[in-house]
Short mmCIF file of C-alpha atoms in Angstrom, two decimals:
data_model
loop_
_atom_site.label_atom_id
_atom_site.label_comp_id
_atom_site.label_asym_id
_atom_site.label_seq_id
_atom_site.Cartn_x
_atom_site.Cartn_y
_atom_site.Cartn_z
CA MET G 1 170.43 121.08 56.93
CA ASN G 2 172.45 123.03 59.07
CA ASP G 3 173.82 125.21 56.88
CA GLN G 4 170.02 126.60 56.26
CA TYR G 5 169.75 127.45 60.22
CA ASP G 6 172.82 129.32 60.02
CA ALA G 7 171.84 131.55 57.24
CA LEU G 8 168.37 132.12 58.20
CA ALA G 9 170.34 132.44 62.45
CA ALA G 10 171.06 136.16 62.08
CA GLY G 11 167.87 137.31 61.20
CA VAL G 12 165.64 134.52 63.13
CA ARG G 13 163.28 136.05 66.05
CA ILE G 14 162.99 134.12 69.01
CA LYS G 15 159.47 134.98 69.40
CA ASP G 16 158.50 133.32 65.99
CA ILE G 17 159.59 129.61 66.54
CA ALA G 18 158.70 129.18 69.79
CA SER G 19 155.33 128.72 71.80
CA THR G 20 155.50 130.20 75.29
CA ALA G 21 157.61 132.82 77.48
CA SER G 22 159.82 129.80 79.06
CA ASN G 23 160.46 128.31 75.89
CA ARG G 24 161.65 131.40 74.78
CA ALA G 25 163.83 132.44 77.50
CA LEU G 26 165.39 128.45 77.19
CA LEU G 27 166.29 129.41 73.84
CA HIS G 28 167.87 132.36 74.43
CA ARG G 29 169.86 130.67 77.05
CA LEU G 30 170.87 128.33 74.73
CA LYS G 31 171.60 130.55 71.91
CA ASN G 32 174.17 132.62 74.33
CA ASN G 33 175.90 129.78 75.92
CA ASP G 34 174.08 130.70 79.50
CA PRO G 35 177.10 129.00 81.98
CA GLY G 36 173.42 127.60 84.53
CA LEU G 37 171.86 125.75 81.75
CA ALA G 38 173.52 122.40 82.38
CA HIS G 39 170.39 119.97 82.46
CA LEU G 40 167.71 120.72 79.35
CA PHE G 41 164.47 118.53 79.99
CA ILE G 42 161.85 117.91 76.92
CA ASP G 43 158.52 116.73 77.15
CA GLU G 44 154.68 117.15 76.48
CA SER G 45 152.65 120.24 77.57
CA ASP G 46 151.29 119.87 80.78
CA ASP G 47 149.66 122.82 83.36
CA ASN G 48 150.57 120.94 86.59
CA TYR G 49 154.46 121.74 85.35
CA GLU G 50 155.53 124.31 88.49
CA GLU G 51 156.56 128.22 86.25
CA ASP G 52 159.53 128.16 87.74
CA GLU G 53 160.91 124.83 86.39
CA THR G 54 163.90 126.87 83.79
CA ASP G 55 165.09 123.92 82.83
CA LEU G 56 162.23 122.22 81.10
CA PHE G 57 161.06 122.99 77.08
CA GLN G 58 157.38 121.87 77.24
CA VAL G 59 156.58 120.95 73.27
CA ARG G 60 153.73 122.60 72.45
CA GLU G 61 151.69 123.86 68.87
CA GLY G 62 153.97 126.77 67.55
CA ASP G 63 157.68 124.95 68.90
CA ASP G 64 160.01 125.27 65.95
CA LEU G 65 161.94 122.19 66.76
CA GLY G 66 164.35 122.59 64.45
CA TRP G 67 165.77 125.56 65.45
CA LEU G 68 165.54 124.16 69.23
CA GLY G 69 167.71 121.10 67.64
CA TYR G 70 170.17 124.24 65.81
CA PHE G 71 170.68 126.10 69.78
CA ILE G 72 171.25 122.61 71.26
CA GLY G 73 173.56 121.56 68.87
CA ARG G 74 175.91 125.40 68.79
CA ASN G 75 175.70 125.57 72.38
CA GLU G 76 178.88 124.59 74.53
CA THR G 77 177.40 124.51 78.29
CA LEU G 78 174.89 121.90 78.22
CA GLU G 79 176.16 118.98 79.79
CA SER G 80 172.53 116.97 80.26
CA LEU G 81 169.11 116.59 77.75
CA TYR G 82 167.13 114.19 78.67
CA VAL G 83 163.96 113.94 76.12
CA TYR G 84 160.74 112.44 77.29
CA TYR G 85 158.78 113.54 74.70
CA LEU G 86 158.49 113.91 70.95
CA PRO G 87 155.84 115.11 68.23
CA THR G 88 155.35 111.99 65.61
CA ASN G 89 155.87 115.12 62.28
CA ARG G 90 158.49 113.45 61.21
CA ASP G 91 159.67 116.44 59.75
CA GLN G 92 160.52 118.04 63.23
CA VAL G 93 161.87 115.32 64.73
CA GLU G 94 164.30 114.60 62.24
CA ASN G 95 165.20 118.26 62.28
CA LEU G 96 166.19 118.35 66.02
CA LEU G 97 167.87 116.08 65.90
CA PHE G 98 170.20 116.76 62.82
CA GLY G 99 170.35 120.03 64.61
CA MET G 100 171.72 118.84 67.89
CA GLN G 101 174.07 116.00 66.63
CA ARG G 102 176.12 119.09 65.96
CA ASN G 103 176.86 119.12 70.26
CA LYS G 104 180.47 117.75 71.97
CA SER G 105 179.08 119.64 75.21
CA ILE G 106 176.54 116.58 76.17
CA LYS G 107 177.68 114.13 78.21
CA GLU G 108 174.67 112.78 79.64
CA MET G 109 171.15 112.06 77.71
CA ALA G 110 168.03 110.12 78.15
CA PHE G 111 165.16 108.70 75.93
CA ASP G 112 161.74 107.85 76.85
CA CYS G 113 159.14 108.59 73.95
CA HIS G 114 157.15 106.26 71.91
CA GLN G 115 158.85 104.01 69.27
CA VAL G 116 157.06 105.91 66.19
CA CYS G 117 160.64 108.63 66.97
CA ALA G 118 162.99 105.72 67.75
CA HIS G 119 164.25 105.29 64.37
CA TYR G 120 164.90 109.03 63.95
CA PHE G 121 166.41 109.46 67.46
CA ALA G 122 168.64 106.14 66.69
CA MET G 123 170.12 107.78 63.74
CA GLY G 124 170.66 111.23 65.47
CA LEU G 125 172.65 109.32 68.78
CA ARG G 126 175.39 108.16 66.39
CA ARG G 127 176.86 111.02 66.27
CA CYS G 128 176.75 112.37 69.89
CA THR G 129 180.40 111.38 69.91
CA SER G 130 181.18 113.02 73.38
CA LEU G 131 178.00 111.20 74.97
CA LYS G 132 179.45 109.32 78.17
CA GLU G 133 175.83 108.08 79.83
CA PHE G 134 172.63 106.54 77.68
CA HIS G 135 169.39 105.90 79.75
CA SER G 136 166.23 104.93 78.19
CA GLY G 137 163.14 103.09 78.74
CA SER G 138 162.16 102.85 74.61
CA VAL G 139 165.40 101.03 73.95
CA THR G 140 165.14 99.44 70.47
CA ALA G 141 167.62 97.56 68.61
CA GLU G 142 168.21 100.26 66.20
CA ILE G 143 168.94 102.19 69.46
CA VAL G 144 171.40 99.78 70.82
CA GLU G 145 173.50 100.00 67.23
CA SER G 146 173.97 103.21 67.45
CA LEU G 147 175.21 102.93 71.13
CA SER G 148 177.79 100.55 69.67
CA THR G 149 179.65 103.19 67.92
CA LEU G 150 179.89 105.96 70.31
CA PRO G 151 183.64 106.20 71.36
CA MET G 152 183.03 107.81 74.82
CA LEU G 153 180.18 105.75 75.88
CA GLU G 154 180.54 104.56 79.66
CA PHE G 155 177.12 104.21 81.36
CA VAL G 156 174.42 102.76 80.34
CA SER G 157 171.00 101.57 81.30
CA VAL G 158 167.60 100.62 79.47
CA TRP G 159 164.71 99.03 80.52
CA LYS G 160 161.20 97.94 78.91
CA ASN G 161 158.42 100.37 79.77
CA GLY G 162 154.77 98.62 80.23
CA GLY G 163 156.50 95.75 81.08
CA LEU G 164 157.52 94.71 77.72
CA ALA G 165 160.12 91.60 77.61
CA ILE G 166 163.11 92.31 75.33
CA SER G 167 163.23 90.70 71.32
CA PRO G 168 165.89 88.82 70.40
CA GLU G 169 166.89 91.25 67.87
CA GLU G 170 167.80 93.66 71.01
CA CYS G 171 169.50 90.78 72.78
CA VAL G 172 171.88 90.19 69.83
CA ALA G 173 172.13 94.09 69.93
CA LEU G 174 173.12 94.18 73.64
CA ARG G 175 175.54 91.61 72.84
CA GLU G 176 177.20 93.50 69.58
CA LEU G 177 177.11 96.66 72.68
CA LEU G 178 179.70 94.72 74.92
CA LEU G 179 182.12 93.70 72.08
CA ASN G 180 182.65 97.00 70.92
CA ALA G 181 182.12 99.47 73.37
CA ASN G 182 185.62 99.99 74.98
CA LYS G 183 184.96 102.14 77.45
CA LEU G 184 181.74 100.68 78.66
CA ASN G 185 181.92 100.34 82.87
CA HIS G 186 178.55 100.15 83.60
CA LEU G 187 175.83 98.08 82.04
CA GLY G 188 172.20 97.96 83.45
CA LEU G 189 169.70 95.32 82.00
CA SER G 190 166.98 95.32 85.04
CA GLY G 191 163.82 94.41 84.05
CA VAL G 192 164.39 94.18 80.37
CA GLY G 193 163.29 90.47 80.98
CA LEU G 194 166.54 88.76 79.23
CA GLY G 195 165.20 85.09 79.79
CA ASN G 196 167.95 82.12 79.18
CA ASN G 197 167.97 82.99 75.43
CA GLY G 198 169.24 86.91 76.29
CA SER G 199 170.97 85.97 78.78
CA GLU G 200 173.73 83.43 76.59
CA LEU G 201 173.37 86.06 73.99
CA VAL G 202 175.05 88.77 76.97
CA ALA G 203 177.27 85.89 78.19
CA GLU G 204 178.20 85.86 74.44
CA GLY G 205 179.00 89.72 74.78
CA LEU G 206 180.92 90.03 78.14
CA ALA G 207 183.22 86.73 77.60
CA CYS G 208 185.25 89.04 75.03
CA ASN G 209 184.63 92.50 76.62
CA SER G 210 187.41 94.08 77.48
CA SER G 211 185.96 97.76 78.93
CA LEU G 212 184.18 96.29 82.43
CA ALA G 213 187.25 96.55 83.93
CA ASP G 214 186.01 97.45 87.39
CA GLY G 215 182.37 97.79 86.16
CA VAL G 216 178.84 97.31 87.19
CA LEU G 217 176.58 94.66 85.36
CA ASN G 218 172.90 94.82 86.63
CA LEU G 219 171.16 91.67 85.34
CA SER G 220 168.30 91.74 88.37
CA SER G 221 164.75 91.28 87.58
CA ASN G 222 165.47 89.22 84.16
CA GLY G 223 163.82 85.99 85.03
CA ILE G 224 167.45 84.00 84.40
CA GLY G 225 167.26 80.03 85.32
CA ASP G 226 169.82 77.99 85.95
CA THR G 227 171.34 77.91 82.29
CA GLY G 228 170.98 81.19 82.26
CA LEU G 229 173.51 81.99 84.89
CA GLN G 230 176.01 78.94 83.69
CA ALA G 231 176.68 80.94 80.61
CA LEU G 232 177.14 84.16 82.47
CA ALA G 233 179.11 82.17 85.38
CA SER G 234 181.01 80.65 82.56
CA SER G 235 181.49 84.18 80.41
CA LEU G 236 182.72 85.73 84.51
CA ALA G 237 185.14 82.72 84.16
CA SER G 238 186.61 84.19 81.10
CA ASN G 239 186.50 87.61 81.85
CA GLY G 240 187.40 88.21 85.31
CA LYS G 241 186.57 92.28 85.11
CA VAL G 242 183.42 93.15 86.41
CA ARG G 243 183.04 94.54 90.03
CA LYS G 244 179.60 94.81 90.48
CA LEU G 245 177.36 92.41 89.93
CA ASN G 246 173.80 92.38 90.91
CA LEU G 247 171.74 88.74 90.00
CA SER G 248 169.08 89.31 92.46
CA HIS G 249 165.11 89.02 91.98
CA ASN G 250 165.72 86.47 88.98
CA ASN G 251 164.25 82.69 88.78
CA PHE G 252 167.87 80.38 89.08
CA GLY G 253 168.09 77.87 91.73
CA ASP G 254 171.24 75.61 93.15
CA LYS G 255 172.72 74.58 89.43
CA GLY G 256 172.92 77.99 88.32
CA LEU G 257 174.04 79.23 91.72
CA GLU G 258 177.01 76.19 91.90
CA ALA G 259 178.40 77.27 88.10
CA LEU G 260 178.50 81.06 89.67
CA ALA G 261 180.15 79.47 92.79
CA GLU G 262 182.46 77.97 91.31
CA THR G 263 183.87 80.83 89.64
CA LEU G 264 183.96 82.89 92.37
CA ALA G 265 186.55 80.61 94.15
CA HIS G 266 189.04 81.66 90.67
CA ASN G 267 187.57 84.93 90.11
CA ARG G 268 189.80 88.01 92.02
CA ALA G 269 187.85 90.48 90.29
CA LEU G 270 184.02 90.18 91.59
CA ARG G 271 184.41 92.53 94.87
CA VAL G 272 179.83 93.46 95.06
CA LEU G 273 177.53 90.10 94.80
CA SER G 274 173.52 90.12 95.24
CA ILE G 275 172.07 86.99 94.85
CA SER G 276 168.59 88.28 96.78
CA GLU G 277 165.09 87.39 96.14
CA ASN G 278 166.15 83.76 94.41
CA ALA G 279 163.54 81.65 96.28
CA ALA G 280 164.67 78.37 94.68
CA ILE G 281 167.79 78.32 96.22
CA THR G 282 168.42 75.53 98.31
CA GLU G 283 171.27 74.23 101.39
CA THR G 284 172.82 73.06 98.43
CA GLY G 285 173.15 76.54 96.81
CA VAL G 286 174.44 77.59 100.08
CA ARG G 287 176.82 74.96 100.24
CA ALA G 288 178.58 75.79 97.36
CA LEU G 289 178.46 79.34 97.97
CA SER G 290 180.34 78.57 101.03
CA ARG G 291 183.11 77.08 99.48
CA SER G 292 183.66 79.68 97.18
CA LEU G 293 183.95 81.80 100.51
CA GLN G 294 186.45 79.85 102.22
CA SER G 295 188.68 80.46 98.70
CA ARG G 296 192.08 82.78 99.22
CA LYS G 297 191.21 83.76 95.80
CA CYS G 298 187.60 84.98 96.53
CA LEU G 299 187.82 88.33 96.81
CA LEU G 300 183.87 89.62 97.92
CA GLU G 301 183.62 92.15 100.17
CA ASP G 302 179.99 93.13 99.82
CA LEU G 303 177.31 89.95 99.91
CA GLN G 304 173.63 90.27 99.53
CA LEU G 305 171.51 86.97 100.38
CA ASP G 306 168.13 88.39 101.42
CA SER G 307 165.57 86.37 101.20
CA ILE G 308 166.94 83.25 99.76
CA ASN G 309 165.53 80.40 102.11
CA ILE G 310 169.13 80.35 104.33
CA GLY G 311 167.33 79.01 107.55
CA GLU G 312 168.35 77.38 110.18
CA ASP G 313 170.75 74.93 108.29
CA GLY G 314 172.12 77.94 105.61
CA GLY G 315 173.35 79.88 108.82
CA LYS G 316 175.54 77.28 109.74
CA ILE G 317 176.73 77.30 106.59
CA LEU G 318 177.61 80.21 106.61
CA GLY G 319 179.13 80.51 109.67
CA ASP G 320 182.16 78.03 108.72
CA ALA G 321 182.90 80.26 105.63
CA LEU G 322 182.91 83.55 107.89
CA SER G 323 185.16 81.94 110.34
CA ASN G 324 187.86 81.36 107.74
CA ASN G 325 186.54 84.32 105.07
CA THR G 326 188.87 87.15 105.33
CA SER G 327 187.77 89.35 102.22
CA LEU G 328 183.82 89.81 103.12
CA VAL G 329 182.95 93.63 104.53
CA ALA G 330 179.16 93.62 104.44
CA LEU G 331 177.17 90.80 104.59
CA SER G 332 173.01 91.45 104.20
CA LEU G 333 170.51 88.50 105.20
CA ARG G 334 167.51 90.40 105.14
CA CYS G 335 164.46 88.12 105.04
CA TRP G 336 161.03 89.14 103.69
CA GLY G 337 157.87 87.70 102.64
CA ASN G 338 157.37 83.67 103.12
CA ALA G 339 161.06 83.32 102.58
CA VAL G 340 162.56 81.25 105.70
CA SER G 341 164.21 82.71 108.25
CA ILE G 342 167.71 81.86 109.95
CA GLY G 343 166.68 80.80 113.71
CA ASP G 344 168.29 81.05 116.79
CA ASP G 345 170.41 78.01 116.38
CA GLY G 346 171.06 79.57 112.91
CA LEU G 347 172.23 82.70 114.65
CA ARG G 348 174.30 80.87 117.15
CA ALA G 349 175.71 78.96 114.69
CA LEU G 350 176.91 82.32 112.23
CA ALA G 351 177.78 83.88 115.92
CA LEU G 352 180.39 81.27 116.29
CA GLY G 353 181.88 81.85 112.67
CA LEU G 354 181.79 85.37 113.26
CA SER G 355 183.82 85.05 116.21
CA ARG G 356 186.65 83.82 114.51
CA ASN G 357 186.45 86.56 111.70
CA SER G 358 188.11 89.79 111.85
CA HIS G 359 187.05 91.14 108.74
CA LEU G 360 183.50 91.71 108.74
CA LYS G 361 182.05 95.49 109.38
CA ASP G 362 178.61 94.98 108.30
CA LEU G 363 175.92 92.62 109.20
CA ASP G 364 172.16 93.08 108.31
CA LEU G 365 169.65 90.39 110.18
CA SER G 366 166.35 92.51 109.22
CA GLY G 367 163.73 90.25 108.94
CA ASN G 368 164.51 87.20 110.10
CA ARG G 369 161.05 86.96 112.74
CA ALA G 370 162.26 83.02 114.48
CA ILE G 371 165.02 85.17 115.97
CA THR G 372 164.42 85.41 118.96
CA SER G 373 166.45 86.92 122.09
CA VAL G 374 167.86 83.19 122.81
CA GLY G 375 169.47 84.12 119.78
CA LEU G 376 170.84 87.23 120.31
CA ARG G 377 172.18 85.98 123.86
CA SER G 378 174.80 84.00 120.89
CA LEU G 379 175.72 87.25 119.77
CA LYS G 380 177.53 88.07 123.27
CA GLN G 381 180.46 85.38 122.55
CA TYR G 382 181.16 87.14 119.04
CA PHE G 383 180.83 90.98 120.62
CA ARG G 384 183.24 90.05 122.99
CA SER G 385 186.18 88.85 120.57
CA PRO G 386 188.87 90.31 120.48
CA THR G 387 188.92 90.55 116.07
CA CYS G 388 185.67 91.51 116.31
CA ALA G 389 185.54 94.27 113.37
CA LEU G 390 181.86 94.56 113.58
CA GLU G 391 180.55 98.47 113.24
CA THR G 392 176.75 98.29 111.75
CA LEU G 393 174.54 96.08 113.31
CA GLU G 394 170.48 95.74 111.57
CA VAL G 395 168.08 93.45 112.97
CA TYR G 396 164.45 95.77 111.84
CA SER G 397 161.54 93.77 111.83
CA ILE G 398 162.52 91.80 114.66
CA ASP G 399 159.93 91.95 117.40
CA PHE G 400 162.48 90.86 119.98
CA GLY G 401 160.92 92.62 122.73
CA ASP G 402 162.61 93.71 126.86
CA GLU G 403 164.08 90.54 125.99
CA GLY G 404 166.03 91.12 123.05
CA ALA G 405 166.89 94.36 123.89
CA TYR G 406 168.46 92.82 127.54
CA ALA G 407 170.23 89.92 125.48
CA LEU G 408 171.74 93.12 122.96
CA ALA G 409 173.03 95.51 125.66
CA ASP G 410 174.59 92.50 127.93
CA ALA G 411 175.95 91.20 124.56
CA LEU G 412 177.25 94.79 123.70
CA GLY G 413 178.98 95.40 127.09
CA ARG G 414 182.38 95.40 126.55
CA ASN G 415 182.18 95.95 122.61
CA LYS G 416 184.95 98.06 121.43
CA SER G 417 183.51 98.26 118.08
CA VAL G 418 180.12 98.66 117.05
CA LYS G 419 179.04 101.84 116.17
CA SER G 420 175.24 101.90 115.13
CA LEU G 421 172.23 99.55 116.10
CA ARG G 422 169.52 99.86 114.03
CA PHE G 423 166.05 97.95 115.18
CA ASP G 424 162.28 98.48 115.60
CA LYS G 425 161.21 99.77 119.03
CA ARG G 426 157.90 97.66 118.42
CA GLY G 427 157.58 95.70 121.84
CA ILE G 428 160.20 97.53 123.50
CA THR G 429 159.08 99.07 127.24
CA SER G 430 160.65 101.35 129.76
CA LYS G 431 162.74 98.30 131.21
CA GLY G 432 164.51 97.52 127.76
CA TRP G 433 165.66 101.44 127.34
CA LYS G 434 166.89 101.20 130.62
CA ALA G 435 169.18 98.05 129.68
CA PHE G 436 170.25 100.05 126.48
CA LEU G 437 170.59 103.49 128.86
CA LYS G 438 173.22 101.28 131.02
CA LEU G 439 174.96 100.28 128.12
CA ILE G 440 176.10 103.49 127.42
CA CYS G 441 176.07 104.97 130.30
CA ASP G 442 176.37 102.89 133.57
CA SER G 443 176.06 105.82 136.19
CA SER G 444 175.94 103.41 139.35
CA SER G 445 179.79 103.78 140.32
CA PRO G 446 183.07 106.09 138.81
CA ASN G 447 184.18 102.67 137.58
CA ASN G 448 181.14 101.22 135.84
CA VAL G 449 180.79 104.83 134.19
CA TYR G 450 184.24 104.22 132.81
CA LEU G 451 183.63 100.56 131.43
CA SER G 452 180.67 101.63 129.67
CA ASN G 453 180.05 101.15 126.03
CA HIS G 454 182.21 104.53 124.38
CA THR G 455 182.06 103.10 121.18
CA LEU G 456 178.02 102.57 119.96
CA SER G 457 176.66 106.31 118.96
CA ILE G 458 174.04 105.34 116.71
CA LEU G 459 170.97 103.73 118.44
CA LEU G 460 168.48 104.16 115.66
CA PRO G 461 164.68 102.28 116.44
#
């Protein structure tokens, strides 16, 4: 096929193979290896597009996609290709993809078209041996199987358009991808609907994967329950390489979290973990996680526990863990919707544990509306501890008013570490703002100016 285009290339006229001036200009740039054309988008014709979008090829009647593929294949400067539309004409699509497969410069590709084209796209994808990054909302088992053959592939993010759930065949293909992609270090499967069965297949591939060292695995919003998480936890115990794991917005509870916590106690690779928005987690699961955080083998640095019904008792349990933990530098305990908030007693226990912690730098308590000025006052002991290393505190969506402003200003009076305080200004009057102003610069005497807080540099209401 390419030989036929090679024979005709010298005499072909661009104006005869492209429908519009902008498409003709793009073909010229591809043909001439324009160094300014690093990214190319292929999409359906739409009058709403701006005329100056010089990297967009809008497919219309009269465009010969075989020649577009030919020039893409011969181009040496193109780095990224985003395919958002292909016609249903089989010959056009085959010719485009056959020409594209010659390209050796494209490192990133996205495919988000109707399923009719997926088969032909998968066939062409196998020959894109320079590809390192792939995104698709039209994933099929055949496309995933093609990805498994690419020797340079490092980053994959796939999802299902229209709220469709991933099929058993596609889950099997994902398992094979994990088994065979030797350089893969990022796998994004957010919202594909794995469920427990799909999670178990992914876990089988993950257990034998050799490439996700320092890698990212995103399994958020997949309907993963306890049995699915137990399978994943077992694979993480044997794999021990994933660095960042996102399990937010799933359906597991204490049993799944207990299995994951047991793995964390011995896993020295995982640094970032999100289990946010798993409403079935109770005090029992938080207690299991707390035990893992106190293990010297647990090296978690960033833990996200947003909206998991921590409540007062959970705050006390986490406080105990933080008094002994030496790895966490960021902790998010945001509380949105109907989740059970940490209150004053929980914050008091959390602050007590933190007063013996010298590593945490970022703490987010936003949305915990049960916290009042009483709880905020308990931060004073932590902030004035000589071991306090906290640099950023976020307390958005907590209407603590002037009394809370007084409490925070007083607590931060002698602190030497907090650089950024982020909160909502609702309910704070001029009296509360005066407390913050006095904190930063108490001009009542030269000595008080000297004793003012000169570390806090960001106040973001």
